[in-house]
mmCIF file with all atom_site columns, C-alpha atoms in Angstrom:
data_model
loop_
_atom_site.group_PDB
_atom_site.id
_atom_site.type_symbol
_atom_site.label_atom_id
_atom_site.label_alt_id
_atom_site.label_comp_id
_atom_site.label_asym_id
_atom_site.label_entity_id
_atom_site.label_seq_id
_atom_site.pdbx_PDB_ins_code
_atom_site.Cartn_x
_atom_site.Cartn_y
_atom_site.Cartn_z
_atom_site.occupancy
_atom_site.B_iso_or_equiv
_atom_site.pdbx_formal_charge
_atom_site.auth_seq_id
_atom_site.auth_comp_id
_atom_site.auth_asym_id
_atom_site.auth_atom_id
_atom_site.pdbx_PDB_model_num
ATOM 1  C CA . UNK H 1 1  ? -13.531 -7.377  -23.902 1.00 0.00 ? 102 UNK H CA 1
ATOM 2  C CA . UNK H 1 2  ? -14.649 -10.929 -23.162 1.00 0.00 ? 103 UNK H CA 1
ATOM 3  C CA . UNK H 1 3  ? -11.960 -13.502 -22.205 1.00 0.00 ? 104 UNK H CA 1
ATOM 4  C CA . UNK H 1 4  ? -12.459 -16.574 -24.295 1.00 0.00 ? 105 UNK H CA 1
ATOM 5  C CA . UNK H 1 5  ? -12.987 -19.989 -22.591 1.00 0.00 ? 106 UNK H CA 1
ATOM 6  C CA . UNK H 1 6  ? -9.718  -21.551 -24.067 1.00 0.00 ? 107 UNK H CA 1
ATOM 7  C CA . UNK H 1 7  ? -6.149  -22.004 -23.061 1.00 0.00 ? 108 UNK H CA 1
ATOM 8  C CA . UNK H 1 8  ? -5.351  -18.605 -24.616 1.00 0.00 ? 109 UNK H CA 1
ATOM 9  C CA . UNK H 1 9  ? -8.066  -17.089 -22.252 1.00 0.00 ? 110 UNK H CA 1
ATOM 10 C CA . UNK H 1 10 ? -6.524  -18.807 -19.304 1.00 0.00 ? 111 UNK H CA 1
ATOM 11 C CA . UNK H 1 11 ? -3.052  -17.608 -20.014 1.00 0.00 ? 112 UNK H CA 1
ATOM 12 C CA . UNK H 1 12 ? -4.450  -14.039 -20.637 1.00 0.00 ? 113 UNK H CA 1
ATOM 13 C CA . UNK H 1 13 ? -6.232  -14.067 -17.328 1.00 0.00 ? 114 UNK H CA 1
ATOM 14 C CA . UNK H 1 14 ? -3.168  -15.246 -15.631 1.00 0.00 ? 115 UNK H CA 1
ATOM 15 C CA . UNK H 1 15 ? -1.024  -12.492 -17.136 1.00 0.00 ? 116 UNK H CA 1
ATOM 16 C CA . UNK H 1 16 ? -3.593  -9.851  -16.129 1.00 0.00 ? 117 UNK H CA 1
ATOM 17 C CA . UNK H 1 17 ? -3.790  -11.391 -12.643 1.00 0.00 ? 118 UNK H CA 1
ATOM 18 C CA . UNK H 1 18 ? 0.074   -11.176 -12.313 1.00 0.00 ? 119 UNK H CA 1
ATOM 19 C CA . UNK H 1 19 ? 0.323   -7.627  -13.246 1.00 0.00 ? 120 UNK H CA 1
ATOM 20 C CA . UNK H 1 20 ? -2.580  -6.472  -11.075 1.00 0.00 ? 121 UNK H CA 1
ATOM 21 C CA . UNK H 1 21 ? -1.017  -8.467  -8.108  1.00 0.00 ? 122 UNK H CA 1
ATOM 22 C CA . UNK H 1 22 ? 2.271   -6.623  -8.649  1.00 0.00 ? 123 UNK H CA 1
ATOM 23 C CA . UNK H 1 23 ? 0.382   -3.273  -8.607  1.00 0.00 ? 124 UNK H CA 1
ATOM 24 C CA . UNK H 1 24 ? -1.410  -4.213  -5.372  1.00 0.00 ? 125 UNK H CA 1
ATOM 25 C CA . UNK H 1 25 ? 1.818   -5.393  -3.673  1.00 0.00 ? 126 UNK H CA 1
ATOM 26 C CA . UNK H 1 26 ? 3.628   -2.182  -4.813  1.00 0.00 ? 127 UNK H CA 1
ATOM 27 C CA . UNK H 1 27 ? 0.852   -0.181  -3.452  1.00 0.00 ? 128 UNK H CA 1
ATOM 28 C CA . UNK H 1 28 ? 1.043   -1.868  -0.007  1.00 0.00 ? 129 UNK H CA 1
ATOM 29 C CA . UNK H 1 29 ? 4.739   -1.396  -0.127  1.00 0.00 ? 130 UNK H CA 1
ATOM 30 C CA . UNK H 1 30 ? 4.375   2.335   -0.616  1.00 0.00 ? 131 UNK H CA 1
ATOM 31 C CA . UNK H 1 31 ? 1.798   2.646   2.195   1.00 0.00 ? 132 UNK H CA 1
ATOM 32 C CA . UNK H 1 32 ? 4.166   0.649   4.574   1.00 0.00 ? 133 UNK H CA 1
ATOM 33 C CA . UNK H 1 33 ? 7.158   2.821   3.645   1.00 0.00 ? 134 UNK H CA 1
ATOM 34 C CA . UNK H 1 34 ? 5.175   5.985   4.308   1.00 0.00 ? 135 UNK H CA 1
ATOM 35 C CA . UNK H 1 35 ? 4.520   5.119   8.001   1.00 0.00 ? 136 UNK H CA 1
ATOM 36 C CA . UNK H 1 36 ? 7.928   6.174   9.119   1.00 0.00 ? 137 UNK H CA 1
ATOM 37 C CA . UNK H 1 37 ? 7.467   9.492   7.385   1.00 0.00 ? 138 UNK H CA 1
ATOM 38 C CA . UNK H 1 38 ? 4.101   9.914   8.920   1.00 0.00 ? 139 UNK H CA 1
ATOM 39 C CA . UNK H 1 39 ? 5.707   9.139   12.345  1.00 0.00 ? 140 UNK H CA 1
ATOM 40 C CA . UNK H 1 40 ? 8.205   12.024  11.831  1.00 0.00 ? 141 UNK H CA 1
ATOM 41 C CA . UNK H 1 41 ? 5.501   14.539  10.825  1.00 0.00 ? 142 UNK H CA 1
ATOM 42 C CA . UNK H 1 42 ? 3.094   13.668  13.661  1.00 0.00 ? 143 UNK H CA 1
ATOM 43 C CA . UNK H 1 43 ? 5.807   13.376  16.328  1.00 0.00 ? 144 UNK H CA 1
ATOM 44 C CA . UNK H 1 44 ? 4.495   14.248  19.840  1.00 0.00 ? 145 UNK H CA 1
ATOM 45 C CA . UNK H 1 45 ? 6.609   15.998  22.447  1.00 0.00 ? 146 UNK H CA 1
ATOM 46 C CA . UNK H 1 46 ? 6.074   14.389  25.802  1.00 0.00 ? 147 UNK H CA 1
ATOM 47 C CA . UNK H 1 47 ? 7.323   17.467  27.486  1.00 0.00 ? 148 UNK H CA 1
ATOM 48 C CA . UNK H 1 48 ? 4.588   19.737  25.848  1.00 0.00 ? 149 UNK H CA 1
ATOM 49 C CA . UNK H 1 49 ? 1.956   17.237  26.630  1.00 0.00 ? 150 UNK H CA 1
ATOM 50 C CA . UNK H 1 50 ? 2.869   17.048  30.350  1.00 0.00 ? 151 UNK H CA 1
ATOM 51 C CA . UNK H 1 51 ? 3.035   20.759  30.727  1.00 0.00 ? 152 UNK H CA 1
ATOM 52 C CA . UNK H 1 52 ? -0.166  21.575  28.814  1.00 0.00 ? 153 UNK H CA 1
ATOM 53 C CA . UNK H 1 53 ? -2.999  23.423  30.641  1.00 0.00 ? 154 UNK H CA 1
ATOM 54 C CA . UNK H 1 54 ? -5.826  21.075  29.704  1.00 0.00 ? 155 UNK H CA 1
#
């Protein structure tokens, strides 16, 4: 699909850009929301680390 070089094409491109930016911003929000969950999953126990035999 080729976007025409008219005002209709400019509006169409702006609408596509708007929706794609919403998708990207939502994706970034999901990644940022996952960080606390990853922190709980990968929680390190300081006591185990200090008493390890390494």
